[in-house]
mmCIF file of C-alpha atoms and ligand atoms in Angstrom:
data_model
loop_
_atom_site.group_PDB
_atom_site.id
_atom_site.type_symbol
_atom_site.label_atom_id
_atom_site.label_comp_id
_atom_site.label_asym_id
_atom_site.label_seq_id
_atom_site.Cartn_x
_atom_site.Cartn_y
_atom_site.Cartn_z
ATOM 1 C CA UNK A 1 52.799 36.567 -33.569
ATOM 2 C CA UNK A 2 52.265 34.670 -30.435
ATOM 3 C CA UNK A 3 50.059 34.988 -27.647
ATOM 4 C CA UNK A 4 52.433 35.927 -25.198
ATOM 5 C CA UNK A 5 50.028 36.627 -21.707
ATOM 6 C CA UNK A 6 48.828 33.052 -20.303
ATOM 7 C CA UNK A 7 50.405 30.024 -19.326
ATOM 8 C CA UNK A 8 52.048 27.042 -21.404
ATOM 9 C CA UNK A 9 53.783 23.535 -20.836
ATOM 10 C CA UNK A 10 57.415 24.133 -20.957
ATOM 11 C CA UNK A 11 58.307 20.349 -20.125
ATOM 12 C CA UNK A 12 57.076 17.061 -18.450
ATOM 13 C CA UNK A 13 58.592 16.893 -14.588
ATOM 14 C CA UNK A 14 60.155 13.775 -15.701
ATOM 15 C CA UNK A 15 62.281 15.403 -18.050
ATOM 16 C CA UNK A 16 63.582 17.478 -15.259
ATOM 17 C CA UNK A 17 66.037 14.951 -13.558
ATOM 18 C CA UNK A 18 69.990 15.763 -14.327
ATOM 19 C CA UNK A 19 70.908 17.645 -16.330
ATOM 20 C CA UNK A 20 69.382 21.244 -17.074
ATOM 21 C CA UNK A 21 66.783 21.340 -20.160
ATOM 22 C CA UNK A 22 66.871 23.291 -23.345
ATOM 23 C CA UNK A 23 63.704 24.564 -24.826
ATOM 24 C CA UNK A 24 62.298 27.038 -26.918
ATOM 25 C CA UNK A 25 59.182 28.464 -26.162
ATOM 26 C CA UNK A 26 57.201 31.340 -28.313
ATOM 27 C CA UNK A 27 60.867 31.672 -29.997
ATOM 28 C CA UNK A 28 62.885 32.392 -26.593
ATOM 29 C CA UNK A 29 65.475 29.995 -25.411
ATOM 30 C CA UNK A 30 64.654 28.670 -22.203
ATOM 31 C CA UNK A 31 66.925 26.528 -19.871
ATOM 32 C CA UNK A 32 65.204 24.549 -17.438
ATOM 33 C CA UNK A 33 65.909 22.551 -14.253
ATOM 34 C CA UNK A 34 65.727 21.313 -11.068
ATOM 35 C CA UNK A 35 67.847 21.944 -7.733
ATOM 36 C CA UNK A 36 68.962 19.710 -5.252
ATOM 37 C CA UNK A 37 66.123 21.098 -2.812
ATOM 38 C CA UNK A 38 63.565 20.124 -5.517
ATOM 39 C CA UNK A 39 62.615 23.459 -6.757
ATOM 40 C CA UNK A 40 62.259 23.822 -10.582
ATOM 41 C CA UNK A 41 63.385 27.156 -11.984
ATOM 42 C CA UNK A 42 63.338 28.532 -15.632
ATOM 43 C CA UNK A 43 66.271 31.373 -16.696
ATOM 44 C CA UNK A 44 66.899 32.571 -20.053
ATOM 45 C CA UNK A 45 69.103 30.467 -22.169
ATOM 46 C CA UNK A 46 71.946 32.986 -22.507
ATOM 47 C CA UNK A 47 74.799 33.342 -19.861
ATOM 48 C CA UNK A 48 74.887 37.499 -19.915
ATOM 49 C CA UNK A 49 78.155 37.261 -19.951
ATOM 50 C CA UNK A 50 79.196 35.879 -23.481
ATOM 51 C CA UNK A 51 75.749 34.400 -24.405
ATOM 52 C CA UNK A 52 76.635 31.065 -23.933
ATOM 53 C CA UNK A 53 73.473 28.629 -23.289
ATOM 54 C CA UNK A 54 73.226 28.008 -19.769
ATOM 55 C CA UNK A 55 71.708 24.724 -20.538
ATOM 56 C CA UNK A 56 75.172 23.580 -21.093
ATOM 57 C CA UNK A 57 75.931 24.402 -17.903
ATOM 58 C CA UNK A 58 75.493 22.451 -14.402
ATOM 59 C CA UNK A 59 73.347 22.873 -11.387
ATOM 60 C CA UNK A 60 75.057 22.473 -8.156
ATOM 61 C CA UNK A 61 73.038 22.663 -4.755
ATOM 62 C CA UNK A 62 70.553 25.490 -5.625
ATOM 63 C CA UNK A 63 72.952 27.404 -7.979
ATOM 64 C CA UNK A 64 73.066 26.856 -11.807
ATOM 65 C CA UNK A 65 76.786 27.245 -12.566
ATOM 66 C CA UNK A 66 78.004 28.955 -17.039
ATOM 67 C CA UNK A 67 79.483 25.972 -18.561
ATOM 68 C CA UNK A 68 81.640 28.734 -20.190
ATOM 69 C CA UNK A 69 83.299 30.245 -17.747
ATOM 70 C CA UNK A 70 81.680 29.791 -14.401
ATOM 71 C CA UNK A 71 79.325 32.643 -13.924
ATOM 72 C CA UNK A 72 76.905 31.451 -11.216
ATOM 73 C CA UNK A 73 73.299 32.308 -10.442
ATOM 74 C CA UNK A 74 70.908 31.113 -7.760
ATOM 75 C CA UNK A 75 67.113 30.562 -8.519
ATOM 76 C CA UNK A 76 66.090 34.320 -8.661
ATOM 77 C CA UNK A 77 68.412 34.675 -11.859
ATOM 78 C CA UNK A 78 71.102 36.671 -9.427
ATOM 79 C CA UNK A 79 74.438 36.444 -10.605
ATOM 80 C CA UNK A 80 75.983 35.249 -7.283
ATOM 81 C CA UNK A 81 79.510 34.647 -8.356
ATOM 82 C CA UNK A 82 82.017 35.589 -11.559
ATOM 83 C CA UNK A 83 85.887 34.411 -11.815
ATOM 84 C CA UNK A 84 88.790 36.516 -10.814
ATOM 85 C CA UNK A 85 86.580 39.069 -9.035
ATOM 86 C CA UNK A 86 84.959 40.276 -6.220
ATOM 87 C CA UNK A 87 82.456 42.873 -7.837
ATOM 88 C CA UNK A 88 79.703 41.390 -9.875
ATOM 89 C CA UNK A 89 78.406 43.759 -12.634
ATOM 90 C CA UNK A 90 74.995 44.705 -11.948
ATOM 91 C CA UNK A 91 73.700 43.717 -15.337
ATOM 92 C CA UNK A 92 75.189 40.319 -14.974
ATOM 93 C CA UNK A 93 71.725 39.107 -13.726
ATOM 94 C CA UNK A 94 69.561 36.380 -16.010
ATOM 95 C CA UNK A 95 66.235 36.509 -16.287
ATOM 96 C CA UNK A 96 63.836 34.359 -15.248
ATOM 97 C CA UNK A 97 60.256 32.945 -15.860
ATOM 98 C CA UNK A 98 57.429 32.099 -13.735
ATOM 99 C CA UNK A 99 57.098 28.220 -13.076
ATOM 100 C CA UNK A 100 54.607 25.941 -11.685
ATOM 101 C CA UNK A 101 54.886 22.240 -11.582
ATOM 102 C CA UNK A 102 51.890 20.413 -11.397
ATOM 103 C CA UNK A 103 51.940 16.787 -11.571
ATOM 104 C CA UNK A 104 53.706 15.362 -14.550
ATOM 105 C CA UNK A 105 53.371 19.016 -16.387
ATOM 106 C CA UNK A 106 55.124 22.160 -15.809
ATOM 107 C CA UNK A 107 54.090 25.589 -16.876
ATOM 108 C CA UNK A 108 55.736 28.331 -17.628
ATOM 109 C CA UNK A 109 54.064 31.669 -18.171
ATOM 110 C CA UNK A 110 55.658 33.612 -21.319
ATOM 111 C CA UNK A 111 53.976 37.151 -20.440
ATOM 112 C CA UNK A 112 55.836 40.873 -19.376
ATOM 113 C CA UNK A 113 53.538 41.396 -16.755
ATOM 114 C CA UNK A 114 52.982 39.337 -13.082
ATOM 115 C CA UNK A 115 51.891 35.595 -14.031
ATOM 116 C CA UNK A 116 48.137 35.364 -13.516
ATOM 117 C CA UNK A 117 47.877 32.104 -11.187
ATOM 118 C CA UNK A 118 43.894 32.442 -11.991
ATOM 119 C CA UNK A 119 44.601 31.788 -15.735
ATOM 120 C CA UNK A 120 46.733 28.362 -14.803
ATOM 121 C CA UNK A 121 44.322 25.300 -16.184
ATOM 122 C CA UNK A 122 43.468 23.030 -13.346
ATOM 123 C CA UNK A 123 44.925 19.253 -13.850
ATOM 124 C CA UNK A 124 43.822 17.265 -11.342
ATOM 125 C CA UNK A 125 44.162 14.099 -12.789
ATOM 126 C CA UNK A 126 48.020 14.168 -13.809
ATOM 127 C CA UNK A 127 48.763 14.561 -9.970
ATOM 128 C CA UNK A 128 48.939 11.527 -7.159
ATOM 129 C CA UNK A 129 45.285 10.732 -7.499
ATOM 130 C CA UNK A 130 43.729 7.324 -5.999
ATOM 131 C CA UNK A 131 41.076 7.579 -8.783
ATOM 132 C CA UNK A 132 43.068 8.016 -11.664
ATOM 133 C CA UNK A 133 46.233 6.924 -13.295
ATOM 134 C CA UNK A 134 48.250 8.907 -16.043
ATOM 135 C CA UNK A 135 50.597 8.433 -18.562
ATOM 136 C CA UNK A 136 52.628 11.253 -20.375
ATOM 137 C CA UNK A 137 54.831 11.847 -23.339
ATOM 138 C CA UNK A 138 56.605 13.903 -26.122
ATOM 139 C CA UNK A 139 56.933 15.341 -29.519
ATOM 140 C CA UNK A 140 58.454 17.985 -31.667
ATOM 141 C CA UNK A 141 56.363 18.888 -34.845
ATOM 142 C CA UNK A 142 57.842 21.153 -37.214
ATOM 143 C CA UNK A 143 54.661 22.275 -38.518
ATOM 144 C CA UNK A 144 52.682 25.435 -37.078
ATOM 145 C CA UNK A 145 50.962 25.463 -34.213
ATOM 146 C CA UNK A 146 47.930 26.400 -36.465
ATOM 147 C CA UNK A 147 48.054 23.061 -37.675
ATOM 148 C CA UNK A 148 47.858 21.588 -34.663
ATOM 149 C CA UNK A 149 45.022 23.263 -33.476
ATOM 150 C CA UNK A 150 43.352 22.186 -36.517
ATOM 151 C CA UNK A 151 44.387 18.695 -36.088
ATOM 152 C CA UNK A 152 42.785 18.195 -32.284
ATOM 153 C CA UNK A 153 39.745 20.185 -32.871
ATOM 154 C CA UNK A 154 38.628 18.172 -35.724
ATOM 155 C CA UNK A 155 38.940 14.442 -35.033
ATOM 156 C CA UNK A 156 37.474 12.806 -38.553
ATOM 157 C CA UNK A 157 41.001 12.222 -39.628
ATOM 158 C CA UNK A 158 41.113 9.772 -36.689
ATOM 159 C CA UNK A 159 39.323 7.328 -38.934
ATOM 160 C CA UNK A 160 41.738 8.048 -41.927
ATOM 161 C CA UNK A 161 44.834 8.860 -40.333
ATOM 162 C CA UNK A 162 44.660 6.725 -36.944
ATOM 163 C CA UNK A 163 42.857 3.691 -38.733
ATOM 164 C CA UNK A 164 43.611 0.612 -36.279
ATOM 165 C CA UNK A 165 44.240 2.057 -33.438
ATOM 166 C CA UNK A 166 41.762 4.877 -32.717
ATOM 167 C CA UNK A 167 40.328 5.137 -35.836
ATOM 168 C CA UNK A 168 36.684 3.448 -36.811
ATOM 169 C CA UNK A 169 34.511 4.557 -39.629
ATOM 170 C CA UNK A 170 32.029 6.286 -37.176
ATOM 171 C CA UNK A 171 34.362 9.003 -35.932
ATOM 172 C CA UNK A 172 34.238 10.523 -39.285
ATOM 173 C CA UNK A 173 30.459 9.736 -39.904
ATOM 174 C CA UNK A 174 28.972 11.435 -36.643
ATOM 175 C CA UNK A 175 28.215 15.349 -36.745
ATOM 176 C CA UNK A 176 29.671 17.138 -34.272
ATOM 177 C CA UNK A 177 28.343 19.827 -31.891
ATOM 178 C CA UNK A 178 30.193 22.593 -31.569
ATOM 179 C CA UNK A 179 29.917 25.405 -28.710
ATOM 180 C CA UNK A 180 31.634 27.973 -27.957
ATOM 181 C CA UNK A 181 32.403 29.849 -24.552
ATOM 182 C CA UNK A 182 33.396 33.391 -25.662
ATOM 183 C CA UNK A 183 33.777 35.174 -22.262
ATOM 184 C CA UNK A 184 35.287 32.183 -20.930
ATOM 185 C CA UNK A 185 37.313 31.363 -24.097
ATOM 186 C CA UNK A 186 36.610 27.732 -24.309
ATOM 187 C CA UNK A 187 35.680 26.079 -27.573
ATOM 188 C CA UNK A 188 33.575 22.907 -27.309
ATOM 189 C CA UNK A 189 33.251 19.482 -29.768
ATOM 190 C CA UNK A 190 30.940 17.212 -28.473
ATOM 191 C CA UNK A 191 30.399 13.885 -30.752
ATOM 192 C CA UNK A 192 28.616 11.553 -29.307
ATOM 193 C CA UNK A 193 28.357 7.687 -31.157
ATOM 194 C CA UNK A 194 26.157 5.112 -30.153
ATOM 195 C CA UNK A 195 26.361 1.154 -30.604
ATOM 196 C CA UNK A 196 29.463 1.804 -32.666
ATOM 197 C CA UNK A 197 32.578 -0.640 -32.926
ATOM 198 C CA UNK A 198 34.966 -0.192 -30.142
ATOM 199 C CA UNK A 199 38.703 0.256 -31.340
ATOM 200 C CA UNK A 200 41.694 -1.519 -30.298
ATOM 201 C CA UNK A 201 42.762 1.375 -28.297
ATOM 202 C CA UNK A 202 39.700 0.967 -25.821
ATOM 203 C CA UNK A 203 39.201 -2.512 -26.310
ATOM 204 C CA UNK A 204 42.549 -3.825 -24.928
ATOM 205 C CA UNK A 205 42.045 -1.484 -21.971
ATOM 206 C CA UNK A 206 38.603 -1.709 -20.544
ATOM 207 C CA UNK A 207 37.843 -4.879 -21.928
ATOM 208 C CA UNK A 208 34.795 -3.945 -23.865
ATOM 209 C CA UNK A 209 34.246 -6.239 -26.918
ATOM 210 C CA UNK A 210 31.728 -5.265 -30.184
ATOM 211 C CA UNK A 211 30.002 -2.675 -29.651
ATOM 212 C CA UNK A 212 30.047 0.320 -27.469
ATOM 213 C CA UNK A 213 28.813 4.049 -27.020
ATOM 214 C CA UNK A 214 31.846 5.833 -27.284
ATOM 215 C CA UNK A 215 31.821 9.315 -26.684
ATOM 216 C CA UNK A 216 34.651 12.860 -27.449
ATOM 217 C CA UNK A 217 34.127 15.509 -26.141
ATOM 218 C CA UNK A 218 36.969 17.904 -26.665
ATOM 219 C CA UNK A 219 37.389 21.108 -24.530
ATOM 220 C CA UNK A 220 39.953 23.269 -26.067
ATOM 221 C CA UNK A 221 41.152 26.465 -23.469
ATOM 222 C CA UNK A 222 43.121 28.221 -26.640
ATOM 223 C CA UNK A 223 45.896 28.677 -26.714
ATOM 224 C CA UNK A 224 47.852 26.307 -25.482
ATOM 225 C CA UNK A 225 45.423 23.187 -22.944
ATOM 226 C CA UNK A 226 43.380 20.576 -24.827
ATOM 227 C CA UNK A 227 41.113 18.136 -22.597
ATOM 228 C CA UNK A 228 39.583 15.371 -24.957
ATOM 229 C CA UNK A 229 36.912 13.616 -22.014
ATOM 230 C CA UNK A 230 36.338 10.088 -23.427
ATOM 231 C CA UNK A 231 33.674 8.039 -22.647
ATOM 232 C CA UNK A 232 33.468 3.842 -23.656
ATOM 233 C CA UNK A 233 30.504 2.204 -22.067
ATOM 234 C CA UNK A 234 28.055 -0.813 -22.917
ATOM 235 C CA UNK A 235 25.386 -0.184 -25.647
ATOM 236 C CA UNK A 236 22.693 2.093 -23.621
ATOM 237 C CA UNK A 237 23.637 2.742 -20.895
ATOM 238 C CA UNK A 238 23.760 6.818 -20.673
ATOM 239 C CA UNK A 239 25.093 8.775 -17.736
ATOM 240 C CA UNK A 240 22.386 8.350 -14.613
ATOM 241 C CA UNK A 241 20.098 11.503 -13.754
ATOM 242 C CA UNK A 242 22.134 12.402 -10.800
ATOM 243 C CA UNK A 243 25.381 12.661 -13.383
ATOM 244 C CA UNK A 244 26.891 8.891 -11.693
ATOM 245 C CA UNK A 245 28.569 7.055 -14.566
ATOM 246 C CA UNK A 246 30.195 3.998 -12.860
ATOM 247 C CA UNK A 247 30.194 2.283 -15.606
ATOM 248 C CA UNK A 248 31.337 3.565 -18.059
ATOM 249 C CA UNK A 249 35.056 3.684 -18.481
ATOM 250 C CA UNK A 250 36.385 7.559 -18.806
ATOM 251 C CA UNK A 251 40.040 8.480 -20.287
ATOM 252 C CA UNK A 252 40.930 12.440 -20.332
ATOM 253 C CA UNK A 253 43.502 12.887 -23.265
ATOM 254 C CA UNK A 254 45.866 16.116 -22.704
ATOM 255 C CA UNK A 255 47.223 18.142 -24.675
ATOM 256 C CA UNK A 256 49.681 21.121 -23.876
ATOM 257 C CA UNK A 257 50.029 22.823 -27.522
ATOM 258 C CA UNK A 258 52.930 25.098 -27.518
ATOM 259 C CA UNK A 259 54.824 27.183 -30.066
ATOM 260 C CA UNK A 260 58.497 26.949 -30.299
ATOM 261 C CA UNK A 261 58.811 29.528 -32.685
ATOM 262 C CA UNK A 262 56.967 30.164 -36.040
ATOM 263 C CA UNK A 263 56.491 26.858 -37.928
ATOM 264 C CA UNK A 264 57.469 24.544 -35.069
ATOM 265 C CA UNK A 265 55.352 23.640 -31.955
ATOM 266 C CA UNK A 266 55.827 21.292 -28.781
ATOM 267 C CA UNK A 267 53.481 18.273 -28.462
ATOM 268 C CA UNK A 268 52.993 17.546 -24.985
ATOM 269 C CA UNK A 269 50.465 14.877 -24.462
ATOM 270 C CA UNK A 270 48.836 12.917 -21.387
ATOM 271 C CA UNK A 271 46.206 10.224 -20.921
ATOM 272 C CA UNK A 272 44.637 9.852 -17.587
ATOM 273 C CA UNK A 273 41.868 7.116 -16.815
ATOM 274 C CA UNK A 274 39.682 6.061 -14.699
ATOM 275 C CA UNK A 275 39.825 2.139 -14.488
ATOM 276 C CA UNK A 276 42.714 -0.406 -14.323
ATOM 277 C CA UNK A 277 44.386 2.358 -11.770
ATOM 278 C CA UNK A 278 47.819 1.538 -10.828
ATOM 279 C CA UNK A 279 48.128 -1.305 -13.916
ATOM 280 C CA UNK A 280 51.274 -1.090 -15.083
ATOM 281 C CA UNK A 281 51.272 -3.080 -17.831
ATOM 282 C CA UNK A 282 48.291 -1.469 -19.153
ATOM 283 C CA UNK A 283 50.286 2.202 -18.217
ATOM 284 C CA UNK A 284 53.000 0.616 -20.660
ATOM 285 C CA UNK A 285 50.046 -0.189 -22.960
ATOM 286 C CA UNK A 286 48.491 3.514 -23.802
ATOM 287 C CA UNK A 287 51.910 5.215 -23.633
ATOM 288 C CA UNK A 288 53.293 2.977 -26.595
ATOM 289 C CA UNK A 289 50.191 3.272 -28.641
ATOM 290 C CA UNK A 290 49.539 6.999 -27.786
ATOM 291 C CA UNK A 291 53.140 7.767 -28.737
ATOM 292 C CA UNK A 292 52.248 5.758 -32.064
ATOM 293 C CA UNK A 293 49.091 7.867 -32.981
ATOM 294 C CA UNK A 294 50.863 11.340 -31.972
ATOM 295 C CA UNK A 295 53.655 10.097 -33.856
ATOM 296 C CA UNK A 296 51.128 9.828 -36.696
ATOM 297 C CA UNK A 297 49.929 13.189 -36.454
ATOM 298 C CA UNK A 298 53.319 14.693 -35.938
ATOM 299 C CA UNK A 299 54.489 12.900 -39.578
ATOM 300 C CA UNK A 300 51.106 14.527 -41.304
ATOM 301 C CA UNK A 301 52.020 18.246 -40.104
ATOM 302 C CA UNK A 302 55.289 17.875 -41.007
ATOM 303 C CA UNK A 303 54.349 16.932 -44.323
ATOM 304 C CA UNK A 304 51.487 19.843 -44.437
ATOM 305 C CA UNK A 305 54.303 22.308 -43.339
ATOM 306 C CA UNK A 306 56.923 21.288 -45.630
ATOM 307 C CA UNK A 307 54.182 21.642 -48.385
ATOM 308 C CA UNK A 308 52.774 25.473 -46.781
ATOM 309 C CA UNK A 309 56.642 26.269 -47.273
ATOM 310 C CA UNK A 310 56.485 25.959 -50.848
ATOM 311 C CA UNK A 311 53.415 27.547 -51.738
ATOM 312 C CA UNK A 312 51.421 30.444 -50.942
ATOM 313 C CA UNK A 313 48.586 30.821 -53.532
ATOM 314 C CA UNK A 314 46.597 27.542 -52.588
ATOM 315 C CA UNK A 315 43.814 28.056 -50.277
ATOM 316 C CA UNK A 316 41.763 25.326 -48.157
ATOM 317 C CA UNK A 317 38.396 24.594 -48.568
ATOM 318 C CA UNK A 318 36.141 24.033 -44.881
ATOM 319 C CA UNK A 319 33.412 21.702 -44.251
ATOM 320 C CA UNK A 320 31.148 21.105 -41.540
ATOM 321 C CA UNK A 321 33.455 18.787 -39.593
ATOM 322 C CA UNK A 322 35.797 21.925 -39.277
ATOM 323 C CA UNK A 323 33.379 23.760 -37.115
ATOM 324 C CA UNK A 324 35.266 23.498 -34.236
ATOM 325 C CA UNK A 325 38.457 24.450 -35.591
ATOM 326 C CA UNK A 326 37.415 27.145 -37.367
ATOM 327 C CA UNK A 327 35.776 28.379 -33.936
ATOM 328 C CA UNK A 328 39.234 27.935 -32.118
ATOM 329 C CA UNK A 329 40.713 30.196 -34.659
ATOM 330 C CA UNK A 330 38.662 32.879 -34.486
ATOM 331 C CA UNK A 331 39.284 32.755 -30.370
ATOM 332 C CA UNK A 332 42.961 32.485 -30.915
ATOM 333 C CA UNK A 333 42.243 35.733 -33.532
ATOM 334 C CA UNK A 334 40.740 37.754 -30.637
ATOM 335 C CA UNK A 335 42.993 36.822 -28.116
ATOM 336 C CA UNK A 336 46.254 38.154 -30.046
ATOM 337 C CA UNK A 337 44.132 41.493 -31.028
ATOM 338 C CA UNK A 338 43.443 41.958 -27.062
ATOM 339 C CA UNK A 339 46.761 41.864 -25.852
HETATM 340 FE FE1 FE2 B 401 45.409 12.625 -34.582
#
């Protein structure tokens, strides 16, 4: 059962040039794509006609055009023109979903009733932004999106699973703090590590050498928007009383968690930092090892899936460290009760 009334990433804007974009989203097929004018619009996959996928078809001007046999609708989902005929059936309309494109992410909201623009998460930092620069990618996991959940809210198995790269003994060693906002709906991870060894990740980037304080602190807005704020800085030197940090180096790690249907879920990820702003090679940097690390994580849940598959009478076993996931489910459990 998904959670059907808020807003998820249905694709990154980059993936929007060309041709129109298949996706499946909370087990509906959704075809995706831009017009000449710019605008981005979202239609169910399925010509009414003879169900074929209108991803297969062709956008032309601001009309997306049956690669079957021509039906043609314009961005409300009106069928505008069929062959042979004048008349156009009046249930030869498509339907369509409520999009917003916000910097390199676009949203889609999956709901029956009127998307609630209050409910879209704010990403400031993925949009033309002086201060920051941002890097975005992909994946496909065919695991649940339980497991991911369980997988960002509890980052000790960076120091197993992401050894070399993000990984260092400390991440694993240093309780956590959990919170948890329930009126909001925001679940909280703070871990905080001080005058620990600064990974390769950070290292290459800021320039940092030995040790650091390196702080994660993970906001989750369940379902489907992860904001890991990062924090590398020299060996005691905490935020100033008014809150300025300048220097410290920040990176905000995004994730947009959303199902594809039961068992499989869509991986979109972003970084965003706040130093080396408009470096290039440094761009090229975090978006080949961040693609390695998800890529990591998408080869464990694919494993853990293919093992849930074949049995059902194990049962896990929680520890401390899976406060925070453990919080995020029980938010998740309450939001599919309310709806
Ligand atoms: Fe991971």
């Amino acid at each position: 059962m998904f959670i059907r009334e808020c807003w998820y990433v249905a694709a990154l804007s980059s993936e929007l040039e060309g041709k129109p974009l298949s996706r499946q989203i909370l087990g509906e097929h959704v075809a995706i794509y831009r017009t000449e004018s710019g605008e981005v619009v979202a239609v169910a996959d399925r010509c009414p006609h003879r169900g074929y996928p209108l991803s297969l078809g062709k956008v032309e001007g601001e009309l997306l055009v049956c690669g079957y046999h021509g039906f043609t609708f314009d961005c409300s989902g009106s069928c505008v023109s069929v062959p042979g005929q004048d008349r156009i059936p009046t249930k030869a309309d498509v339907r369509t979903y409520r999009v917003v494109e916000q910097g390199r992410w676009l949203w889609i909201w999956m709901g029956d009733g009127e998307a609630d623009l209050t409910k879209l998460p704010e990403t400031p930092w993925l949009v033309e932004n002086p201060q920051w620069s941002s890097v975005t990618g992909y994946a496909k996991i065919d695991g649940s999106f339980d497991f991911l959940v369980d997988n960002l809210l509890d980052l000790s198995h960076e120091t197993y699973l992401h050894n070399g790269s993000i990984g260092t003994p400390e991440v694993a060693t240093t309780p956590i703090e959990v919170e948890v906002d329930d009126d909001a709906k925001v679940v909280r991870v703070f871990r905080h590590m001080d005058a620990v060894q600064c990974p390769p990740f950070y290292s290459k980037t800021t320039g940092l050498e030995g040790q650091v304080d390196r702080w994660q602190d993970i906001e989750y807005f369940p379902p489907g928007f992860y904001m890991l704020n990062a924090r590398i800085a020299p060996v005691g030197q905490p935020p100033l009383a008014d809150g300025s940090d300048d220097h410290a180096f920040h990176m905000k790690i995004f994730y947009g968690l959303t199902p594809a249907s039961e068992g499989k879920v869509h991986d979109f990820w972003a970084l965003a930092r706040d130093f080396c702003v408009g470096d290039e090679e440094i761009d090229r940097f975090l978006e080949k090892m961040q693609a390695s690390v998800v890529q990591e994580d998408v080869d464990a849940l694919n494993i853990l899936q293919a093992r849930a598959n074949e049995s059902d009478t194990w049962s896990e076993v929680s520890i401390k460290i899976d406060r925070g996931g453990l919080a995020a489910r029980r938010v998740l459990e309450t939001m599919k009760q309310v709806q």
